[in-house]
Short mmCIF file of N, CA, C and O in Angstrom, two decimals:
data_model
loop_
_atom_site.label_atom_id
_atom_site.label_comp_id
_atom_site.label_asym_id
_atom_site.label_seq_id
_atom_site.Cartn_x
_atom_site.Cartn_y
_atom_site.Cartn_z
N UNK A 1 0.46 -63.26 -41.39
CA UNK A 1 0.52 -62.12 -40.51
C UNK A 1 -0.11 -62.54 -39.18
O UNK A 1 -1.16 -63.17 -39.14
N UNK A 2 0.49 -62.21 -38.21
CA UNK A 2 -0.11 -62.21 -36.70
C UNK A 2 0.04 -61.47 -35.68
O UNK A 2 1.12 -60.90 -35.49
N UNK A 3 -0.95 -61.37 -34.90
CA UNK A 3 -0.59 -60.22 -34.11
C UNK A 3 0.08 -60.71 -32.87
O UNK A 3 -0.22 -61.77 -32.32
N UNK A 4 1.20 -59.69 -32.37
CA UNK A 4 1.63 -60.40 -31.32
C UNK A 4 1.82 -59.69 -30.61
O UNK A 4 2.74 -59.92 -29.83
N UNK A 5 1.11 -58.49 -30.51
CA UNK A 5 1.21 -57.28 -29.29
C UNK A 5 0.30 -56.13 -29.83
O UNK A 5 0.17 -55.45 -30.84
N UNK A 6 -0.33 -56.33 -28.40
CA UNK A 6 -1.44 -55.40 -28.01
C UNK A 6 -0.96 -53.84 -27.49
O UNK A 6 -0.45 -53.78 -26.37
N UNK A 7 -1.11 -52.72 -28.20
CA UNK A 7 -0.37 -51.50 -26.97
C UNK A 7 -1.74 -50.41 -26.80
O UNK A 7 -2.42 -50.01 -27.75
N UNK A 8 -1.92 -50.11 -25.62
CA UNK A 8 -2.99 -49.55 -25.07
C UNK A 8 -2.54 -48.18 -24.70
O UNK A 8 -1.43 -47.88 -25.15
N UNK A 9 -2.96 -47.55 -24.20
CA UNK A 9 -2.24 -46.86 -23.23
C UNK A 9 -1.49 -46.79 -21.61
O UNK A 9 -0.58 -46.18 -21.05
N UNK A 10 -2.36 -47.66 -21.33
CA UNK A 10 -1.88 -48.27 -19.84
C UNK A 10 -0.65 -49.40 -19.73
O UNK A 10 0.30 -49.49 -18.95
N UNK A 11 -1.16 -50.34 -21.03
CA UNK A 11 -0.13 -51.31 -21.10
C UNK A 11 0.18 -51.93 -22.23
O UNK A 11 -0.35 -51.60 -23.30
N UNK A 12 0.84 -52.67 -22.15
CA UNK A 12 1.64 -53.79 -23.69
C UNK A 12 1.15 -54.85 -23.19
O UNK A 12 1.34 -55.04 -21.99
N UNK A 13 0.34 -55.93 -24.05
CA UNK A 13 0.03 -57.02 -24.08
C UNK A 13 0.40 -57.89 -25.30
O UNK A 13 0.37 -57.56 -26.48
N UNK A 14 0.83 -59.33 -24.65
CA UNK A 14 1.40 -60.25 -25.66
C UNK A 14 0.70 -60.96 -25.67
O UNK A 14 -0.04 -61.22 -24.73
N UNK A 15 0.69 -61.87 -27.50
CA UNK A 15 -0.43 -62.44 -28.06
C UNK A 15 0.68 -63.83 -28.16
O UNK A 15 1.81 -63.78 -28.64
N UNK A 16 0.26 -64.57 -27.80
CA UNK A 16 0.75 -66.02 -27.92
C UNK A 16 0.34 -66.43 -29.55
O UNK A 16 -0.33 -65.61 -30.19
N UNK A 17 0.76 -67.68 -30.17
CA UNK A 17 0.47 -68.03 -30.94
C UNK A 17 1.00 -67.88 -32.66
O UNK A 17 0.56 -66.77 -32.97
N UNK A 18 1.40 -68.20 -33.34
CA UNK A 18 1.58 -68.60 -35.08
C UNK A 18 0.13 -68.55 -35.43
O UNK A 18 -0.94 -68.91 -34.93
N UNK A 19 0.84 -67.53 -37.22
CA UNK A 19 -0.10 -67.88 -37.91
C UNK A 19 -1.41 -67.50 -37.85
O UNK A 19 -1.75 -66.58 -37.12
N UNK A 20 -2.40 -68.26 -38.72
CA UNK A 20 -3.59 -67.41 -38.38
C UNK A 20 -4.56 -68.94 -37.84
O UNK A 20 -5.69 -69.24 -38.22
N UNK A 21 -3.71 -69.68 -36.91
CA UNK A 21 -4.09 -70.57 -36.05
C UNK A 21 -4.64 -69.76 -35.12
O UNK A 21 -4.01 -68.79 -34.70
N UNK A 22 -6.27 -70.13 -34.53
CA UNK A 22 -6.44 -69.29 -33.24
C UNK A 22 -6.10 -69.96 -32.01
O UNK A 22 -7.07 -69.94 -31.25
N UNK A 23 -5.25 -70.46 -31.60
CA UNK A 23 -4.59 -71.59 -31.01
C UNK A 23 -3.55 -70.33 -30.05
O UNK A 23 -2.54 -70.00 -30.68
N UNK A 24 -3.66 -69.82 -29.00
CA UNK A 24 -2.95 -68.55 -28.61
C UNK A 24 -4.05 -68.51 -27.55
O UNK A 24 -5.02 -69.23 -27.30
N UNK A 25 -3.42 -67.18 -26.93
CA UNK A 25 -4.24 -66.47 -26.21
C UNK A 25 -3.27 -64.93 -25.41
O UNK A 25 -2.08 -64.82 -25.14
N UNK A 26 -4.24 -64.12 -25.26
CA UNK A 26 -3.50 -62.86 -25.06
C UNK A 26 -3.44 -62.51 -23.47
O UNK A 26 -4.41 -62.19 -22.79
N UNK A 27 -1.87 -62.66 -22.97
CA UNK A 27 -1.39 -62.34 -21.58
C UNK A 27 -1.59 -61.25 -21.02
O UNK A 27 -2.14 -60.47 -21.80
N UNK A 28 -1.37 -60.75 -19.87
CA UNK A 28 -1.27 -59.26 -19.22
C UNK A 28 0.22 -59.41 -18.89
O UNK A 28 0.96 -60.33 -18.56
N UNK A 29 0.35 -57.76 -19.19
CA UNK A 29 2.04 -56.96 -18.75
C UNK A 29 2.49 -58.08 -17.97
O UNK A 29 3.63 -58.19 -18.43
N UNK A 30 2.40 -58.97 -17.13
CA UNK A 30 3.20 -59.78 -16.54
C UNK A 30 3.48 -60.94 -16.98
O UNK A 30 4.21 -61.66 -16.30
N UNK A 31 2.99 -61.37 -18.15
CA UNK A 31 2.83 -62.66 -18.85
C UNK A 31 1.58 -63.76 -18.35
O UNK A 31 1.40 -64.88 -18.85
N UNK A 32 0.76 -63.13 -17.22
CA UNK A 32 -0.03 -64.06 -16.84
C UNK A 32 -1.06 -64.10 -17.92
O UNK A 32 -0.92 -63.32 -18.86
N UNK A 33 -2.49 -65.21 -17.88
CA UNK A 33 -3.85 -64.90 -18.02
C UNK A 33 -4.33 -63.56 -17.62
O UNK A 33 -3.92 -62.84 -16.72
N UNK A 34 -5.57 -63.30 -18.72
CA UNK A 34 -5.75 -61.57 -18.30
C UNK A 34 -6.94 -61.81 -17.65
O UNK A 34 -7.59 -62.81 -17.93
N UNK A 35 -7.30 -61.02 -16.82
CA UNK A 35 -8.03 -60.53 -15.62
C UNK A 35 -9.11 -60.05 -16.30
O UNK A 35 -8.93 -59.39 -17.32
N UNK A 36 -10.85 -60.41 -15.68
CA UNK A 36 -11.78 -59.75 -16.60
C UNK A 36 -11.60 -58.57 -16.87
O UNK A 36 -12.11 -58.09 -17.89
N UNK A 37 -10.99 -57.97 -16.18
CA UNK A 37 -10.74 -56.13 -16.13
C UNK A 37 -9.99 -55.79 -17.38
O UNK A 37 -10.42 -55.11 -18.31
N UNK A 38 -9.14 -56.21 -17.31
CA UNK A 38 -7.91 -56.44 -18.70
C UNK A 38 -8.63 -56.73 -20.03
O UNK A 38 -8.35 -56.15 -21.08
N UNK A 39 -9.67 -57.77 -19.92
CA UNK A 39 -10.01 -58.55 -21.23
C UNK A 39 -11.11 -57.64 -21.74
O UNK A 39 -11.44 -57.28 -22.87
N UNK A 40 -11.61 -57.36 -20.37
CA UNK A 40 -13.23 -56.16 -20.79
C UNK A 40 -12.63 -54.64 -21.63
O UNK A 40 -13.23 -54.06 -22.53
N UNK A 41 -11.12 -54.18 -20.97
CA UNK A 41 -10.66 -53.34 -21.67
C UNK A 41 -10.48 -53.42 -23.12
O UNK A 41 -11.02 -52.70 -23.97
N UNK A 42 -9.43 -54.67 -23.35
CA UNK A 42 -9.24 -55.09 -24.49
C UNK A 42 -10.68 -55.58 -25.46
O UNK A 42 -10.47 -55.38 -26.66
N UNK A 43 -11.31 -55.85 -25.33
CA UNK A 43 -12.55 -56.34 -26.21
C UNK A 43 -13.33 -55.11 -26.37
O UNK A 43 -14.12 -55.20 -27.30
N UNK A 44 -13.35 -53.89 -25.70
CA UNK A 44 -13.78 -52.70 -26.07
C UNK A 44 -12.98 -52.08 -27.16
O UNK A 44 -13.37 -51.16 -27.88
N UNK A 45 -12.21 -52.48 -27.20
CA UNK A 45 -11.13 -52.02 -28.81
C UNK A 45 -10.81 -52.83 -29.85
O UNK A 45 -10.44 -52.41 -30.95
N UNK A 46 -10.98 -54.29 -29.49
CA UNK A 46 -11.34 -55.14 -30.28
C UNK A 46 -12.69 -55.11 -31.09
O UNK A 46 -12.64 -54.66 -32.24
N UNK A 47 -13.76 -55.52 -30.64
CA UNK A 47 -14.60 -55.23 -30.96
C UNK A 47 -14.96 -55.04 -32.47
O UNK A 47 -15.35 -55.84 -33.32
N UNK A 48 -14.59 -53.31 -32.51
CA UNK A 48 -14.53 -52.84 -33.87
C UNK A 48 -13.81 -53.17 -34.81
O UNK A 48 -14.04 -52.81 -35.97
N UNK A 49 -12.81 -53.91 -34.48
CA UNK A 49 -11.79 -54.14 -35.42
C UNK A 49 -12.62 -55.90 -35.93
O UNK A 49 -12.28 -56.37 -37.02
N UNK A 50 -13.33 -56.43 -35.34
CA UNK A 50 -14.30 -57.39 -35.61
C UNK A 50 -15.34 -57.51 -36.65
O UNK A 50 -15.66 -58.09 -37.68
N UNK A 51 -15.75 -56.38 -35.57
CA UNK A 51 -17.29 -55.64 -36.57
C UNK A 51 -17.60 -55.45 -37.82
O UNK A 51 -18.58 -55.71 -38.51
N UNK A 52 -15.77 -54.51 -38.16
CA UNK A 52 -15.82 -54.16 -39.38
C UNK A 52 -15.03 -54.46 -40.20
O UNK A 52 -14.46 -53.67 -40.96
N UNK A 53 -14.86 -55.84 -40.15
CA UNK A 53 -13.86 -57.16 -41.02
C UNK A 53 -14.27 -57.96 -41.99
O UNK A 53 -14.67 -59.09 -41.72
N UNK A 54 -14.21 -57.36 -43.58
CA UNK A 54 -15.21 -58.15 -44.55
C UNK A 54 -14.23 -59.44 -44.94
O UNK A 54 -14.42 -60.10 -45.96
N UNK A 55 -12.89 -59.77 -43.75
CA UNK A 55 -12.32 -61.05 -44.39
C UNK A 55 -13.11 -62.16 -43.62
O UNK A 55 -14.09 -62.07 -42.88
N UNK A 56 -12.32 -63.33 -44.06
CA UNK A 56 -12.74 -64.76 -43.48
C UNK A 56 -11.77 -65.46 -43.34
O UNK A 56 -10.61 -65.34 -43.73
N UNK A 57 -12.39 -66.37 -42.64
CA UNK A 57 -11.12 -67.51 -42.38
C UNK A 57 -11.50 -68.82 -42.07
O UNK A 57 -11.98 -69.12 -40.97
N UNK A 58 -11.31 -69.61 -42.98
CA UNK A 58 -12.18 -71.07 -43.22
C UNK A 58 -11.25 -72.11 -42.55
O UNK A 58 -10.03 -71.95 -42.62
N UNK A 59 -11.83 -73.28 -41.84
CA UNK A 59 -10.78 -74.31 -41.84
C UNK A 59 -11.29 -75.62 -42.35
O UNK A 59 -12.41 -76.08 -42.14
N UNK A 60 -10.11 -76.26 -43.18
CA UNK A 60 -10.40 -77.00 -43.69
C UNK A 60 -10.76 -78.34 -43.71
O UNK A 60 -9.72 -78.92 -43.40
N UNK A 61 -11.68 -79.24 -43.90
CA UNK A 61 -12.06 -80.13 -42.64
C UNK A 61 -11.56 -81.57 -42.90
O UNK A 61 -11.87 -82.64 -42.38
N UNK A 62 -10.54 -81.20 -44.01
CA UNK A 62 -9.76 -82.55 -43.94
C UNK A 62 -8.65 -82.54 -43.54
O UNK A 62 -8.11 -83.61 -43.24
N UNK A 63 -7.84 -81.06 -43.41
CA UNK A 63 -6.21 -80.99 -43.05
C UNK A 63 -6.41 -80.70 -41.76
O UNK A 63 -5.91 -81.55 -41.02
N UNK A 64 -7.02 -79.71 -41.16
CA UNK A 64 -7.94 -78.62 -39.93
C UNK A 64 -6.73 -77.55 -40.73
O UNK A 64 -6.66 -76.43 -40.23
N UNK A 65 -6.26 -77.70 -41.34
CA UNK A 65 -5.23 -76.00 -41.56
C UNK A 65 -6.34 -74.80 -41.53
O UNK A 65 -7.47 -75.11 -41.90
N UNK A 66 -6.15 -73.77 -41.21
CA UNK A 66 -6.61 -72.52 -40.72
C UNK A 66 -6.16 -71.66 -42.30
O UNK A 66 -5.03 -71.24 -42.55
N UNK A 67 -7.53 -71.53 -43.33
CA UNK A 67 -7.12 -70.59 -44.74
C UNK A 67 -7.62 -69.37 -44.60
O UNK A 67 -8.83 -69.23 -44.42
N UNK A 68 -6.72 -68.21 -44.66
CA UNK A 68 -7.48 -66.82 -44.99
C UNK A 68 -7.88 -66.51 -45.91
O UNK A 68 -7.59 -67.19 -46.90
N UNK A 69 -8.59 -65.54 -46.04
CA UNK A 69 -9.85 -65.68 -46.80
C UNK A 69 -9.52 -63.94 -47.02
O UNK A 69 -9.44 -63.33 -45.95
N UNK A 70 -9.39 -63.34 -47.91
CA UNK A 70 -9.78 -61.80 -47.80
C UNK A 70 -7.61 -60.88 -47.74
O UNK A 70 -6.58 -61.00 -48.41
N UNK A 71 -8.08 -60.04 -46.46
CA UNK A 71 -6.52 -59.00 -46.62
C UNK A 71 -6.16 -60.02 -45.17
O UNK A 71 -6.88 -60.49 -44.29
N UNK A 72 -4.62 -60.05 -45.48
CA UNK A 72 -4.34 -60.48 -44.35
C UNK A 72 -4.69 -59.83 -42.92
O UNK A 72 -5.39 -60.44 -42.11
N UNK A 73 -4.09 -58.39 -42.61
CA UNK A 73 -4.43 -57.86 -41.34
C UNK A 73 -5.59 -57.98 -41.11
O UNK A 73 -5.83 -58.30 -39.95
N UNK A 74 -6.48 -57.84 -41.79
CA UNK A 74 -8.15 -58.17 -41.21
C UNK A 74 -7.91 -59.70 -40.69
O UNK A 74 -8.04 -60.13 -39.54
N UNK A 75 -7.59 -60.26 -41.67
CA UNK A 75 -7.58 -61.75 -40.85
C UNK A 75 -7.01 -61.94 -39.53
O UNK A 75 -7.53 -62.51 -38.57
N UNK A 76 -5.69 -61.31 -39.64
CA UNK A 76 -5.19 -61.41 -38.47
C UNK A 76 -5.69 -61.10 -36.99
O UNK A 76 -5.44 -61.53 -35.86
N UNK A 77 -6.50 -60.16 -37.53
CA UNK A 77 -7.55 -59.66 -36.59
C UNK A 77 -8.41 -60.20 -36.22
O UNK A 77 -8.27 -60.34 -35.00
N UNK A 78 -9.36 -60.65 -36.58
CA UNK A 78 -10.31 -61.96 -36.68
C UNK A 78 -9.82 -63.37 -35.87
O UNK A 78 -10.48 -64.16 -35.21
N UNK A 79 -8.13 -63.33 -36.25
CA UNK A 79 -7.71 -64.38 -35.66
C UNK A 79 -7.55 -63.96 -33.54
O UNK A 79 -7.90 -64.69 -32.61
N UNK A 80 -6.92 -62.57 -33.47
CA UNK A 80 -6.92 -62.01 -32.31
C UNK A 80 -8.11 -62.50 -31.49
O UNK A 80 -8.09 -63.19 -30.47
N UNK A 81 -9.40 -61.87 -32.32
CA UNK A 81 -10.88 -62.07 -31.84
C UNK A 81 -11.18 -63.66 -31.15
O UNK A 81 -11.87 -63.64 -30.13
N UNK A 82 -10.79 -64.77 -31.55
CA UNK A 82 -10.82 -66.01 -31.54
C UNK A 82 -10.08 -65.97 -30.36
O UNK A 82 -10.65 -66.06 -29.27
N UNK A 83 -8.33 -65.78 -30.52
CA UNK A 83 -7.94 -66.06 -28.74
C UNK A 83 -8.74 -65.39 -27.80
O UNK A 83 -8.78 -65.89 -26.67
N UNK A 84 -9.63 -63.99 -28.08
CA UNK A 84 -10.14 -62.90 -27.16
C UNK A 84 -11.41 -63.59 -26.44
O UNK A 84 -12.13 -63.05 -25.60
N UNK A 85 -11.57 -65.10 -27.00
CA UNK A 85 -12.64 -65.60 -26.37
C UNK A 85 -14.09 -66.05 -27.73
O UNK A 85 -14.98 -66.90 -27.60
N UNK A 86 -13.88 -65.24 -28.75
CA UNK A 86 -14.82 -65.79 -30.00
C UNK A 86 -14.30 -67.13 -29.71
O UNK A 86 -13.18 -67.09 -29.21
N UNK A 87 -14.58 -67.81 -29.79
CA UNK A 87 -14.12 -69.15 -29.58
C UNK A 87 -13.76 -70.20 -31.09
O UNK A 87 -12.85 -70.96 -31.43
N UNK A 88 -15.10 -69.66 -31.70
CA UNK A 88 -15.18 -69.78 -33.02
C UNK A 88 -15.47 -68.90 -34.13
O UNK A 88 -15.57 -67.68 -33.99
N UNK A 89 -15.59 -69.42 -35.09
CA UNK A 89 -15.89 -68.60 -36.34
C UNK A 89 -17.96 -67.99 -36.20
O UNK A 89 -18.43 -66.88 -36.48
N UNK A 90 -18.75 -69.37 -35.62
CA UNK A 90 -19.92 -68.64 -34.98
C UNK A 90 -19.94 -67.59 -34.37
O UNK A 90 -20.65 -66.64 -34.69
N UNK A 91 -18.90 -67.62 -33.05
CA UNK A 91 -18.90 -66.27 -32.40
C UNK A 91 -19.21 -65.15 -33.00
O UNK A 91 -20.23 -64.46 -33.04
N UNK A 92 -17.61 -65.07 -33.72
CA UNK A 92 -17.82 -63.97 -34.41
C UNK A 92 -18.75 -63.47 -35.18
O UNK A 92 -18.76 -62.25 -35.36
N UNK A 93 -19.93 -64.49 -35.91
CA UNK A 93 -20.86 -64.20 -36.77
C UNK A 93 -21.94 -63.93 -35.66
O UNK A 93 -22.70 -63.02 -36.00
N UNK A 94 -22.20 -64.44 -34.47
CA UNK A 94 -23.39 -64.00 -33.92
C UNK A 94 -22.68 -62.41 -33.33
O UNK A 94 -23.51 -61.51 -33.24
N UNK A 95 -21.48 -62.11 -33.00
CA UNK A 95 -21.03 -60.63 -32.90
C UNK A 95 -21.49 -59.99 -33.82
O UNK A 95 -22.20 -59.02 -33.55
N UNK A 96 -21.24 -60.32 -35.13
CA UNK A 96 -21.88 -59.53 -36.12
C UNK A 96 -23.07 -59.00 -36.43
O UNK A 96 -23.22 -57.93 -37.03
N UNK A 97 -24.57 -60.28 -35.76
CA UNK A 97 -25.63 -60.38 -36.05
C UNK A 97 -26.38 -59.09 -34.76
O UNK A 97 -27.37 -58.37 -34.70
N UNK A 98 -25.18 -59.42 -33.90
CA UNK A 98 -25.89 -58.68 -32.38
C UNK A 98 -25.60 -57.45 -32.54
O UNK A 98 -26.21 -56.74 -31.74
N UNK A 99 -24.59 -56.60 -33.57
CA UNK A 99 -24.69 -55.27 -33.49
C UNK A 99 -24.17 -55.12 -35.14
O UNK A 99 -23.10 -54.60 -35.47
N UNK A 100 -25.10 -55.64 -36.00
CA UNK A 100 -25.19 -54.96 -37.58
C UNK A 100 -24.55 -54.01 -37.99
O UNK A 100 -24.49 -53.04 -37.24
N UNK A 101 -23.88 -53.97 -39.24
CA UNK A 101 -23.38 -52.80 -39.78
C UNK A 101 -24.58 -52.34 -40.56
O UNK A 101 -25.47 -52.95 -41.15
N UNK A 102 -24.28 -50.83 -40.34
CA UNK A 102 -25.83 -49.89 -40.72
C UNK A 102 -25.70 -49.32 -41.88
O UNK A 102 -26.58 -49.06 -42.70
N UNK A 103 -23.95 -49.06 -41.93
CA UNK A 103 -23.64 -48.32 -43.47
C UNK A 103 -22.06 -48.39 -43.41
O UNK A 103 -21.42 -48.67 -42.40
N UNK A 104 -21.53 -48.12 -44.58
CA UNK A 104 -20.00 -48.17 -44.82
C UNK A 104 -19.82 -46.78 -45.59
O UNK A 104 -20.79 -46.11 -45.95
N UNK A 105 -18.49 -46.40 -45.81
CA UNK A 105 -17.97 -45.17 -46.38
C UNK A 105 -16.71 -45.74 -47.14
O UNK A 105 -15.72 -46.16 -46.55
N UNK A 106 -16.83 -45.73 -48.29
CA UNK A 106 -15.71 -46.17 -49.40
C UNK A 106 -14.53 -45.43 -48.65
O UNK A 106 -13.39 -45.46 -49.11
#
């Protein structure tokens, strides 16, 4: 599963990339690089979809293949997070560390 479009209300954004390679990156309405303005939007809605992602996604350090770990769409998500600038799988864990989950609801 991958995501390959962002829809906001202002605009449609396309996600480059296969797979749950984080090897991509996400354009603005014109196909360019996005603008901090654009990315600050987008990572305010990202974010949560980060936060509250009990999948994983390991790579393997003899093939580098990219394994999910958990439900796909979470992964896929996770994978989004990575083009959004997580750079890595740290990222995302110090995202996690910098704003804790406090409680969950089955």
């Amino acid at each position: 599963m991958t995501v390959q479009k962002i829809q906001t209300a202002k605009a449609q954004y396309n996600v480059t990339g296969v797979g749950y390679m984080p090897d991509g990156k996400v354009q603005d309405p014109s196909g360019a690089d996005l603008s901090s303005e654009h990315s600050q939007r987008l990572w305010a809605m990202l974010e949560g979809a980060v936060l509250n992602n009990g999948s994983g996604l390991n790579q393997d350090a003899k093939t580098g293949q990219w394994i999910p770990v958990g439900y796909p769409t979470e992964v896929s998500l996770l994978t989004l997070g990575m083009k959004m600038g997580l750079q890595n799988l740290d990222g995302i864990e110090k995202c996690k560390k910098a704003k804790p989950k406090v409680n969950g609801v089955p």
